[in-house]
Short mmCIF file of C-alpha atoms and ligand atoms in Angstrom, two decimals:
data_model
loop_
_atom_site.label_atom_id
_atom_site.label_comp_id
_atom_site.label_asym_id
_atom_site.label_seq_id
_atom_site.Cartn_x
_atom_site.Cartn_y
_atom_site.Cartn_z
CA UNK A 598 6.84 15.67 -61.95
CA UNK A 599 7.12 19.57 -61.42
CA UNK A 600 8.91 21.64 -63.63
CA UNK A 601 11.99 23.87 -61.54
CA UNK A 602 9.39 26.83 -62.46
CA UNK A 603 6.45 25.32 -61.38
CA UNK A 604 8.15 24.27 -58.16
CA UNK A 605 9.79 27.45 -57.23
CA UNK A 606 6.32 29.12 -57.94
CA UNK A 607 5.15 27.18 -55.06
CA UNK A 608 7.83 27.61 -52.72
CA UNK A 609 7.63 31.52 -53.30
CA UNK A 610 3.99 31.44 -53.01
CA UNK A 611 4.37 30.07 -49.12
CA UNK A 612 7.83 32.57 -48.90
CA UNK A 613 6.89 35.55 -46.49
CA UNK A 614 8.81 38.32 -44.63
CA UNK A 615 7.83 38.61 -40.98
CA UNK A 616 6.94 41.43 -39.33
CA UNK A 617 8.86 44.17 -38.94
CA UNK A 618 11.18 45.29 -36.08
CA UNK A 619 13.13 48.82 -34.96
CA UNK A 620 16.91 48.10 -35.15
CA UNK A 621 19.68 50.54 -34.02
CA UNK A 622 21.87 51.69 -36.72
CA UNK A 623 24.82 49.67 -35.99
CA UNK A 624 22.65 46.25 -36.39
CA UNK A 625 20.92 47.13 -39.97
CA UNK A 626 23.48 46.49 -42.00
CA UNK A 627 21.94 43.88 -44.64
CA UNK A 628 18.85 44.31 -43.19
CA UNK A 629 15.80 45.28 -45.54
CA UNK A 630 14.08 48.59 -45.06
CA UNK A 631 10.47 47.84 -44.25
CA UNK A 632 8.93 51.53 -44.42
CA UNK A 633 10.07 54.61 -46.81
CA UNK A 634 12.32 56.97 -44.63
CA UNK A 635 11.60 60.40 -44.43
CA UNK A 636 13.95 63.34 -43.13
CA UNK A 637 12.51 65.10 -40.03
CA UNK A 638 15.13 67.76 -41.08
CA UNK A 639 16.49 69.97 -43.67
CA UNK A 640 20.02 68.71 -44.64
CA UNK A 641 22.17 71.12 -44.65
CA UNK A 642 19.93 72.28 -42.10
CA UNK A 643 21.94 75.70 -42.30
CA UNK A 644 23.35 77.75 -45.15
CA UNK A 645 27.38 76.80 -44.17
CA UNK A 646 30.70 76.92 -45.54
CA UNK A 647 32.20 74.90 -48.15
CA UNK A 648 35.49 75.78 -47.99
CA UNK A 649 37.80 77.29 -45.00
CA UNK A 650 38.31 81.12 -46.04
CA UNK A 651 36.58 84.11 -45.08
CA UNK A 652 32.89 85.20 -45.11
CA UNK A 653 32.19 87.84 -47.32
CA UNK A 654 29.55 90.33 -48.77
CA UNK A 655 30.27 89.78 -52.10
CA UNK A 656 29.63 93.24 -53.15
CA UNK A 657 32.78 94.70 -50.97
CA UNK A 658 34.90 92.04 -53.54
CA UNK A 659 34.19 93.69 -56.99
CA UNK A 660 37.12 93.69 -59.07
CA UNK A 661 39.21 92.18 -57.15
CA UNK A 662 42.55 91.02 -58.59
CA UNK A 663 46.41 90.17 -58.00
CA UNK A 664 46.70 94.29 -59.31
CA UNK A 665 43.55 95.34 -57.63
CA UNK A 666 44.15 93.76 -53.79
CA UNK A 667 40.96 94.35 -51.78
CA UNK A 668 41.48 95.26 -48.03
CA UNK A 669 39.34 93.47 -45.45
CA UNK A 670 39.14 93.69 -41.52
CA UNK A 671 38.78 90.23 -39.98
CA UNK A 672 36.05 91.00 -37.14
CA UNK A 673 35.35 87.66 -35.77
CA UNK A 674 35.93 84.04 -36.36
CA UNK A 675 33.49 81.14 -36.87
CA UNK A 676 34.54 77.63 -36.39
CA UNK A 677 32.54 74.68 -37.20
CA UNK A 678 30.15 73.71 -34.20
CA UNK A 679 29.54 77.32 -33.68
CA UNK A 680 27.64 80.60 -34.96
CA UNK A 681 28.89 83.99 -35.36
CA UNK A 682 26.66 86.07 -33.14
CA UNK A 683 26.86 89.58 -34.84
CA UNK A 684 26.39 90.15 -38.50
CA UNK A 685 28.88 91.04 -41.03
CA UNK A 686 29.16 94.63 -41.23
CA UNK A 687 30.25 95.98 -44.65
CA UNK A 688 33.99 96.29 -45.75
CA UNK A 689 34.74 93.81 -43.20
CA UNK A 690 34.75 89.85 -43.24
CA UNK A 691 34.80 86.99 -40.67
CA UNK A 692 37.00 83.97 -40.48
CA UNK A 693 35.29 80.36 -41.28
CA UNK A 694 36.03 76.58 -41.63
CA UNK A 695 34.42 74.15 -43.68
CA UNK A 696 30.61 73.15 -42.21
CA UNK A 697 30.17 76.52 -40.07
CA UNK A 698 27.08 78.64 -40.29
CA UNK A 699 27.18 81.41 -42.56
CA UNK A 700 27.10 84.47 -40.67
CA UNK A 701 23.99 87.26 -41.03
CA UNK A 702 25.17 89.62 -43.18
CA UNK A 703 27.39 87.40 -45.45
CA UNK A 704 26.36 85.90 -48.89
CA UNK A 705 29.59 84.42 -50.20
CA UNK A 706 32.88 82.64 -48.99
CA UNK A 707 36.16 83.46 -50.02
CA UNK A 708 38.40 80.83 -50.10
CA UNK A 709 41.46 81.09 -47.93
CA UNK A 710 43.61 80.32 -51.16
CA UNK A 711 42.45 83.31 -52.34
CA UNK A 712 43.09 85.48 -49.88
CA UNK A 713 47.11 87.02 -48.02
CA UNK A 714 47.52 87.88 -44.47
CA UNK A 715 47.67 91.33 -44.66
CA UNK A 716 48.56 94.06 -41.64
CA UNK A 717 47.33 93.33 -38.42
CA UNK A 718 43.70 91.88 -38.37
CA UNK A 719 43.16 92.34 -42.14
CA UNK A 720 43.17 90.23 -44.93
CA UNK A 721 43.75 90.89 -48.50
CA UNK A 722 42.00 89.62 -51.45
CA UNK A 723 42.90 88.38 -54.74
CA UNK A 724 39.64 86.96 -56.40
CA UNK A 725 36.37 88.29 -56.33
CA UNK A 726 33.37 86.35 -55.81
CA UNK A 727 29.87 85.96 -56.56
CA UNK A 728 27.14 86.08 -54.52
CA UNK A 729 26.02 82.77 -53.28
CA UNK A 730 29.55 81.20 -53.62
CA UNK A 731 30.81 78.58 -51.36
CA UNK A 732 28.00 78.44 -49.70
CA UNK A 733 26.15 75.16 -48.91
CA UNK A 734 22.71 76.12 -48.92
CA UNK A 735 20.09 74.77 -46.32
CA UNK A 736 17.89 72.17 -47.97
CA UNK A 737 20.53 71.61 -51.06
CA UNK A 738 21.01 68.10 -49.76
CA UNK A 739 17.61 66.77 -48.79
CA UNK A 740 14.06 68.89 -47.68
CA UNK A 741 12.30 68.12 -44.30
CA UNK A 742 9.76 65.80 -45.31
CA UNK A 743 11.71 64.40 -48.33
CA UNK A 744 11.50 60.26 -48.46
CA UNK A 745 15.53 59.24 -48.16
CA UNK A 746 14.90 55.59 -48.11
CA UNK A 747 12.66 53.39 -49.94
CA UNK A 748 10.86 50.60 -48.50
CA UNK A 749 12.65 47.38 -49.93
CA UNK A 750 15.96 48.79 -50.07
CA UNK A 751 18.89 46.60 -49.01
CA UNK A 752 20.78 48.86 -46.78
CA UNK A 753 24.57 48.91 -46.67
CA UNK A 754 26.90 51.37 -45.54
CA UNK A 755 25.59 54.62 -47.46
CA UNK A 756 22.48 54.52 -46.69
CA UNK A 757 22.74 53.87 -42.49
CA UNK A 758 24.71 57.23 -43.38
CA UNK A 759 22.13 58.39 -44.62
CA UNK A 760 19.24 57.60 -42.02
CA UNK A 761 22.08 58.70 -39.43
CA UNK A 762 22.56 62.27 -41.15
CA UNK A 763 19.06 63.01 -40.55
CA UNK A 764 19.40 62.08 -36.95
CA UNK A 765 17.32 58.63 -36.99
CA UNK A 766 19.27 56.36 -34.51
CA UNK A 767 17.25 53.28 -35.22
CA UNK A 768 15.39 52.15 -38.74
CA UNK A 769 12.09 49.52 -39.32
CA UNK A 770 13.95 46.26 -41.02
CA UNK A 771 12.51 42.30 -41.33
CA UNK A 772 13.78 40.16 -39.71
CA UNK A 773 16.37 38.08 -40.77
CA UNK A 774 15.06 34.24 -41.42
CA UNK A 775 16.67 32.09 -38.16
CA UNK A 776 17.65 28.91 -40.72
CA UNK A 777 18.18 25.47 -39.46
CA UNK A 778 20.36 23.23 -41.26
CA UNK A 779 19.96 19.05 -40.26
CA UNK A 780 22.12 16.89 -41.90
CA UNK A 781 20.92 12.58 -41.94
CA UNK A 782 22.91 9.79 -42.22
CA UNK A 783 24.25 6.86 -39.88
CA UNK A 784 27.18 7.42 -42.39
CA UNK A 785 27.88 10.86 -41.55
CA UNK A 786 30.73 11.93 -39.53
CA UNK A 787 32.03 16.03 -38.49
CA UNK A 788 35.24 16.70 -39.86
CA UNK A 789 38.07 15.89 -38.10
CA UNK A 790 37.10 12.71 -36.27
CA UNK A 791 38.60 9.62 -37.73
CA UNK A 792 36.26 7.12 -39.75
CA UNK A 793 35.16 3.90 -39.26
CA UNK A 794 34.71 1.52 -42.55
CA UNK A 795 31.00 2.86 -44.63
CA UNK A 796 31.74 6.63 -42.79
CA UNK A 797 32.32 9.51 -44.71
CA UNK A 798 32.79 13.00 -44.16
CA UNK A 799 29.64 15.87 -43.44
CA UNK A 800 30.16 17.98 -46.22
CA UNK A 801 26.75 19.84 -46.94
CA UNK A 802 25.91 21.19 -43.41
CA UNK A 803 29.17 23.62 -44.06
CA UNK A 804 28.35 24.46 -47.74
CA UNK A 805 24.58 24.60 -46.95
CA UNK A 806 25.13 26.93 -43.66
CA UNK A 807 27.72 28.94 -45.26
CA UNK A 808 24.91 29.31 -48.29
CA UNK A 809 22.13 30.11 -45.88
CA UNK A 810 24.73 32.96 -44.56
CA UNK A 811 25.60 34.35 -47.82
CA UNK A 812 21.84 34.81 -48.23
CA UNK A 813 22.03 36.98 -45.49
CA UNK A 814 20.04 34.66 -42.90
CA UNK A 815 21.08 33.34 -39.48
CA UNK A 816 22.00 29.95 -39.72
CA UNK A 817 20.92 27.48 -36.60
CA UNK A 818 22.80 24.46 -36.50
CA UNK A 819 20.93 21.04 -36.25
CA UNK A 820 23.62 18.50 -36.06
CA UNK A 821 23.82 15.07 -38.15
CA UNK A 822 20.46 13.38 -37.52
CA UNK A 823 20.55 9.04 -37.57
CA UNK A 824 18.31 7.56 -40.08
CA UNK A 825 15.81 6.43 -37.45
CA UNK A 826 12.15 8.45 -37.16
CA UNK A 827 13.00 9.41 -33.69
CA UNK A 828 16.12 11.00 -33.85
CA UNK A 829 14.70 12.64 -36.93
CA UNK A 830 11.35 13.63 -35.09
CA UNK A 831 13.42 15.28 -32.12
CA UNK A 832 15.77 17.10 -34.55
CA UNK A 833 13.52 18.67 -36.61
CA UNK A 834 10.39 19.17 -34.13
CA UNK A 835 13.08 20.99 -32.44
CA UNK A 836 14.19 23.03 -35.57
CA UNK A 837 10.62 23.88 -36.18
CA UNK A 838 10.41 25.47 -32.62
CA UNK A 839 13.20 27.04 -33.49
CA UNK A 840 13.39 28.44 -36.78
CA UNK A 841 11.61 29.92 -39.45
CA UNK A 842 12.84 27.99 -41.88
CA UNK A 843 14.43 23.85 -41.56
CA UNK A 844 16.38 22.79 -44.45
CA UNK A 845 17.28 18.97 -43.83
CA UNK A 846 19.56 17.28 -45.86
CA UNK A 847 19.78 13.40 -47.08
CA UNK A 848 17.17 10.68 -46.51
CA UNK A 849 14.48 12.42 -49.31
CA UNK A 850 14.82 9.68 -51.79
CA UNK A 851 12.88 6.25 -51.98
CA UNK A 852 14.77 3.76 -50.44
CA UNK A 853 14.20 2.27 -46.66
CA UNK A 854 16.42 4.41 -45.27
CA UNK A 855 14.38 7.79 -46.19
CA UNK A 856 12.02 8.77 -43.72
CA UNK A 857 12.62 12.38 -43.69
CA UNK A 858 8.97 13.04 -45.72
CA UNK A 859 7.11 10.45 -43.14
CA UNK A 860 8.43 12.41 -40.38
CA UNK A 861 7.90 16.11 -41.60
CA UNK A 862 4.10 14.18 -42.34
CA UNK A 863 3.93 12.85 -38.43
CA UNK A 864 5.26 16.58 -36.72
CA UNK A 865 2.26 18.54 -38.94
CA UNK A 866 3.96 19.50 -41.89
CA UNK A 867 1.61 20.10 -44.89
CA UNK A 868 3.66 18.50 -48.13
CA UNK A 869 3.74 20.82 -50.58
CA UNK A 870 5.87 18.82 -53.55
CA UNK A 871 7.92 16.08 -53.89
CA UNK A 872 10.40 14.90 -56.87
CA UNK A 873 11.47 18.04 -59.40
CA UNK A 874 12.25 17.48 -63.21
CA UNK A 875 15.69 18.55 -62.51
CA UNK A 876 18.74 16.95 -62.57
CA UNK A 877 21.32 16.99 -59.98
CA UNK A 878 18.34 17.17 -57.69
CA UNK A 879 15.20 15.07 -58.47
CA UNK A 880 13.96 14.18 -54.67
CA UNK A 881 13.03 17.37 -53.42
CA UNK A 882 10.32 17.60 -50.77
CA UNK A 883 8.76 20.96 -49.20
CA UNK A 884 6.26 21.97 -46.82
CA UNK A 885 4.86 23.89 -44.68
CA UNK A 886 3.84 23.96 -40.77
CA UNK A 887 2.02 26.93 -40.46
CA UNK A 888 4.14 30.55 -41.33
CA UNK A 889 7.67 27.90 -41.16
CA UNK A 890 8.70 26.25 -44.18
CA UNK A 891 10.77 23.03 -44.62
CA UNK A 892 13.03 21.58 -47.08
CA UNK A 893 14.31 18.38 -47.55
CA UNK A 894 17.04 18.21 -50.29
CA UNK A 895 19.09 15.54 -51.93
CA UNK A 896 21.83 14.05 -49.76
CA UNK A 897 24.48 14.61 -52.67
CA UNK A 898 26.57 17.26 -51.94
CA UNK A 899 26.45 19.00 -55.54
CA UNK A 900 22.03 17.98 -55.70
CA UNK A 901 22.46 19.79 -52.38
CA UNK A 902 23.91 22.80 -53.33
CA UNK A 903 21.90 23.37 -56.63
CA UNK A 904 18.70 22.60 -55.41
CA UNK A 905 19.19 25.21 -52.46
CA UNK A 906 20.60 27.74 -54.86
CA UNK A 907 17.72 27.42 -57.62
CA UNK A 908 15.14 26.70 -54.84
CA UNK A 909 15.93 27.82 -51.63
CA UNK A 910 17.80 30.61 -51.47
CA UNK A 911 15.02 33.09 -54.00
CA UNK A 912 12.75 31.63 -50.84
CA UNK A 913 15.13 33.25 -48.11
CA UNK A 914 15.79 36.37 -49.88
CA UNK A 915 12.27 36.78 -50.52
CA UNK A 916 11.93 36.31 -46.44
CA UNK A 917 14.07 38.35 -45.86
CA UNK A 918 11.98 41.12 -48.15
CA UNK A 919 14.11 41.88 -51.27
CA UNK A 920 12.64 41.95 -54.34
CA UNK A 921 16.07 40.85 -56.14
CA UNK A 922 15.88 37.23 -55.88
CA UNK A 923 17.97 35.49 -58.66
CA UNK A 924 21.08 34.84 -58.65
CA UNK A 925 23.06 36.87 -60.97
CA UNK A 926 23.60 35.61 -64.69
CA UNK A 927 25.12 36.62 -67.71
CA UNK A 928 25.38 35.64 -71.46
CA UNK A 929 28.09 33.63 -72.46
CA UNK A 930 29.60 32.05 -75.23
CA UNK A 931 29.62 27.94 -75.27
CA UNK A 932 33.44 27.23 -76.07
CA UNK A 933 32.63 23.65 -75.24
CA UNK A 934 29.50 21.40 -76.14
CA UNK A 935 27.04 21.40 -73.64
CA UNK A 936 25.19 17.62 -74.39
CA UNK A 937 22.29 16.60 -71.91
CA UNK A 938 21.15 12.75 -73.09
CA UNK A 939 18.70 12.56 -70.14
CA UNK A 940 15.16 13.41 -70.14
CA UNK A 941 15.95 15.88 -67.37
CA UNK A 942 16.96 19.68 -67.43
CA UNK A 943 20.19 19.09 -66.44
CA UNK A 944 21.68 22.45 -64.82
CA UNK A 945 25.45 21.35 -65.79
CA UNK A 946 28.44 22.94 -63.69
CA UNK A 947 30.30 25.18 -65.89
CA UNK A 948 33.60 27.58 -65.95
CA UNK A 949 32.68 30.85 -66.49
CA UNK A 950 35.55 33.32 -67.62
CA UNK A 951 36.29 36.92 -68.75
CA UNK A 952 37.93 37.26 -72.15
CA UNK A 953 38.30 40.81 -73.15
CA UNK A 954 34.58 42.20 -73.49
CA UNK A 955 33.23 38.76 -73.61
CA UNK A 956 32.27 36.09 -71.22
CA UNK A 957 32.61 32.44 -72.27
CA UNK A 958 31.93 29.24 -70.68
CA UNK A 959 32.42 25.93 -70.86
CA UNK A 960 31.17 22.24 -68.98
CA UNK A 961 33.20 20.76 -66.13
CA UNK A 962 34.29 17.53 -66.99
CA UNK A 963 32.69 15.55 -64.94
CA UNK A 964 28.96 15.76 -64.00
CA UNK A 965 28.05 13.18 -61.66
CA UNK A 966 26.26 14.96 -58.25
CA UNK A 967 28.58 13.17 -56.42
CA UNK A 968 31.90 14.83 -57.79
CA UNK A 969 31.98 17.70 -55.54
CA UNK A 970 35.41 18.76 -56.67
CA UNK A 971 33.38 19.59 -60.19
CA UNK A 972 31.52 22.10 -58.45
CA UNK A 973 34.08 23.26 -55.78
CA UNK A 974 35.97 24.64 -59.51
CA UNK A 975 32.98 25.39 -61.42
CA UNK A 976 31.15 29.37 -60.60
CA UNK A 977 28.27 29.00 -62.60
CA UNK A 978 25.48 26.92 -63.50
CA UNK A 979 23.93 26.21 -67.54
CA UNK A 980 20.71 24.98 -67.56
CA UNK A 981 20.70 22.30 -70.37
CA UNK A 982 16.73 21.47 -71.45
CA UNK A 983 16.17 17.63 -71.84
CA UNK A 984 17.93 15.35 -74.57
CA UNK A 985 19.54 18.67 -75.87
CA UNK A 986 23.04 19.89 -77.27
CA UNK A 987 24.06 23.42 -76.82
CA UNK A 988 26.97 23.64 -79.21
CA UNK A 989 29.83 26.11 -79.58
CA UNK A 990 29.35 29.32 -80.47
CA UNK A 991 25.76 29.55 -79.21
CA UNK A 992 24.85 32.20 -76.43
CA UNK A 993 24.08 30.80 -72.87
CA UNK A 994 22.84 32.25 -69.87
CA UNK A 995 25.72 31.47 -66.91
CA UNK A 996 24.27 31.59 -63.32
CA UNK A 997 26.79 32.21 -61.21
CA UNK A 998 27.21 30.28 -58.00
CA UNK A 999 27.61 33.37 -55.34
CA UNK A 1000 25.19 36.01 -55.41
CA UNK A 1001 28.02 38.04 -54.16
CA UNK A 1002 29.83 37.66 -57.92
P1 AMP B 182 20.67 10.27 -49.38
O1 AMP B 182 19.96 11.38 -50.06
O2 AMP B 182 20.54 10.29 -47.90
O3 AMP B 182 20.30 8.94 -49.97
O4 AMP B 182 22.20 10.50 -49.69
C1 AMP B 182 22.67 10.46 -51.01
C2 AMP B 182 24.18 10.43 -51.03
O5 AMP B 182 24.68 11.63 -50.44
C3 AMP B 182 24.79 9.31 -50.22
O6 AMP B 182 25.93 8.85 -50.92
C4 AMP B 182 25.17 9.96 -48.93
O7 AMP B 182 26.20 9.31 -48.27
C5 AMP B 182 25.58 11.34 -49.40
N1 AMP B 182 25.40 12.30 -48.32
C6 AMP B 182 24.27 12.48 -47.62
N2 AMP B 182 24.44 13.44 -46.69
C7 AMP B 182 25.71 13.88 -46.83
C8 AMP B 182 26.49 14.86 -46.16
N3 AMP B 182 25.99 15.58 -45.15
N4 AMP B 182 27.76 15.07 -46.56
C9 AMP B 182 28.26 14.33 -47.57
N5 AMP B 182 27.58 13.42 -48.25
C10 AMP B 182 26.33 13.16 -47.88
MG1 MG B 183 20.93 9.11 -46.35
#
């Protein structure tokens, strides 16, 4: 059996981003940056004003003080969106707002604060200045030419600022993964329909899509597949057409009823691994069918969920072209034996908590992968090696649950 290493090696190894596409500003949110950005302009692209006050030659201001008032004729006044179109004679100054050019002739700002009305189109002033003050210079901010934006870059809200402040309307992302979630089961029933006797309710296709959408992909639903080959052909030679990526769920494991691997074998797929030295989560198949992948995970809600965290989702985010693909972790301190009997790593549910400086954690109670109320009040994972007991006191790494933690 493969180790959770050895597996995910292989699953990464097939992992790919496809090739990139142009999207407008207000759709590359979350996307991944593709190419490095560079600015096809100066930013400020003008010297301009910092402050609103009055544009000065900083020479007429010397000495200035509340005992030594300065006189100044106003001559002109330049708002932002416009440029003064005569230069600043001397003993004379121009109104300006924050973000207007700096007239010809200027080389400082005063600010308004420091400034009175005076007589009739003249101001007086209380502070001198020095040259070069309160003036955004052209360039200060970024140089034509100057790479903004890596390549690889997740980009959120600052940086579409950025690309947008250098006039780019539209930026070079990957695509995000289309993800197709099939749940199996004659047993399996939506939510909100009543249930006949041997019926439960379809838990994993809402924790697996809402997964697959925390991971940033598009999530294609499948539907609850019967256990026969040809409702399982249809639904997932469908999802291949479909989809980058097919995640199926149930119907893995080695009893009559699991024919998900002989199908994925009949539609093409190229098995890649089967059964993981984990535990929730042993049956575990994945392939390939040319650039798509497929996984088939553990019907059990919590062997679902941890075997897409720990194996699926570094896949997707890989796909989707970031480089930071683990889920977050930290150290903690083991308030509560940790005891694995098995001959499995057993990732164990745990509750992670905050106590002053230090993080501590501790086991859920119950560990069976059926007990998805463990997991639905656990946020992090301790991986527990084989016949092993991690006692109190001793530091742990926690992986939380969410990568948004
Ligand atoms: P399987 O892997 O198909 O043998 O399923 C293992 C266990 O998980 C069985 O008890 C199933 O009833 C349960 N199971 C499978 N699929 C789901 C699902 N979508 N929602 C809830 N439980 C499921
Ligand atoms: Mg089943």
């Amino acid at each position: 059996m493969l180790t959770v290493a050895e597996a995910k090696e292989i699953i990464l190894s097939a992992a790919r981003t496809r090739p990139p596409c142009d999207k407008p500003l207000s759709e590359a949110l979350h996307g991944v940056l593709a190419q490095d950005v560079t600015s096809p302009i100066d930013l400020p692209l003008w010297d301009n004003s910092a402050v609103d006050g009055y544009a000065v030659r900083a020479a007429d201001l010397t000495g200035a003080g509340e005992n030594n008032l300065i006189h100044l004729r106003v001559t002109a006044e330049v708002p932002a969106g416009r440029s003064a179109n005569v230069k600043l004679e001397p003993q004379t100054c121009m109104r300006i707002f924050t973000g207007a050019p700096i007239p010809e002739g200027a080389d400082a700002v005063v600010m308004q604060e420091d400034t009175r009305p005076h007589h009739e189109g003249y101001i007086a002033v209380i502070e001198s200045v020095d040259p070069g003050e309160n003036i955004r210079r052209a360039g200060d901010d970024v140089t034509k030419g100057e790479v903004v934006l890596r390549a690889g870059i997740l980009l959120g809200p600052p940086q579409l600022g950025m690309a947008a402040a250098t006039g780019l309307a539209q930026l070079a992302v990957y695509p995000r993964p289309r993800v197709g979630v099939l749940v199996t089961g004659a047993e399996i029933v939506e939510p909100g329909r009543s249930l006949h006797p041997g019926q439960i309710y379809d838990s994993n296709s809402f924790a697996l899509s809402a997964f697959v959408n925390e991971a940033g992909c598009e999530t294609v639903e499948l539907g609850i597949a019967d256990d026969t080959r040809e409702d399982l052909h249809e639904k997932i030679d469908y999802g291949l057409s479909e989809c980058d990526v097919v995640i199926t769920v149930g119907g893995v494991s080695v009893g009559e009823y699991d024919l998900v691997k002989d199908v994925l074998t009949e539609l093409g797929c190229e098995q890649k691994l089967w059964k993981i030295a984990m535990r929730p989560g042993k049956p575990f198949v994945f392939g390939t069918r040319g650039d798509k992948l497929v996984f088939g995970l553990p019907g059990n809600p919590v062997s679902a969920m941890v075997t897409f965290l720990l194996l699926v989702r570094p896949a997707l985010l890989k796909m989707r072209g970031l480089t930071g693909i683990e889920l977050p972790s930290v150290s903690a301190e083991v308030t509560e034996d940790f005891v694995n009997s098995g001959d499995r790593p057993h990732y164990m549910r745990a509750s992670l908590h905050q106590d002053g400086d230090r993080w501590r954690v501790r086991p859920m109670p119950r560990q069976g992968s059926h007990v998805i109320s463990s997991i639905a009040n656990a946020n992090s994972l301790v991986e527990v090696p084989e016949a092993t007991t991690i006692p109190r006191g001793q530091i742990v790494k926690a992986i939380r649950l969410s990568g948004n933690e």
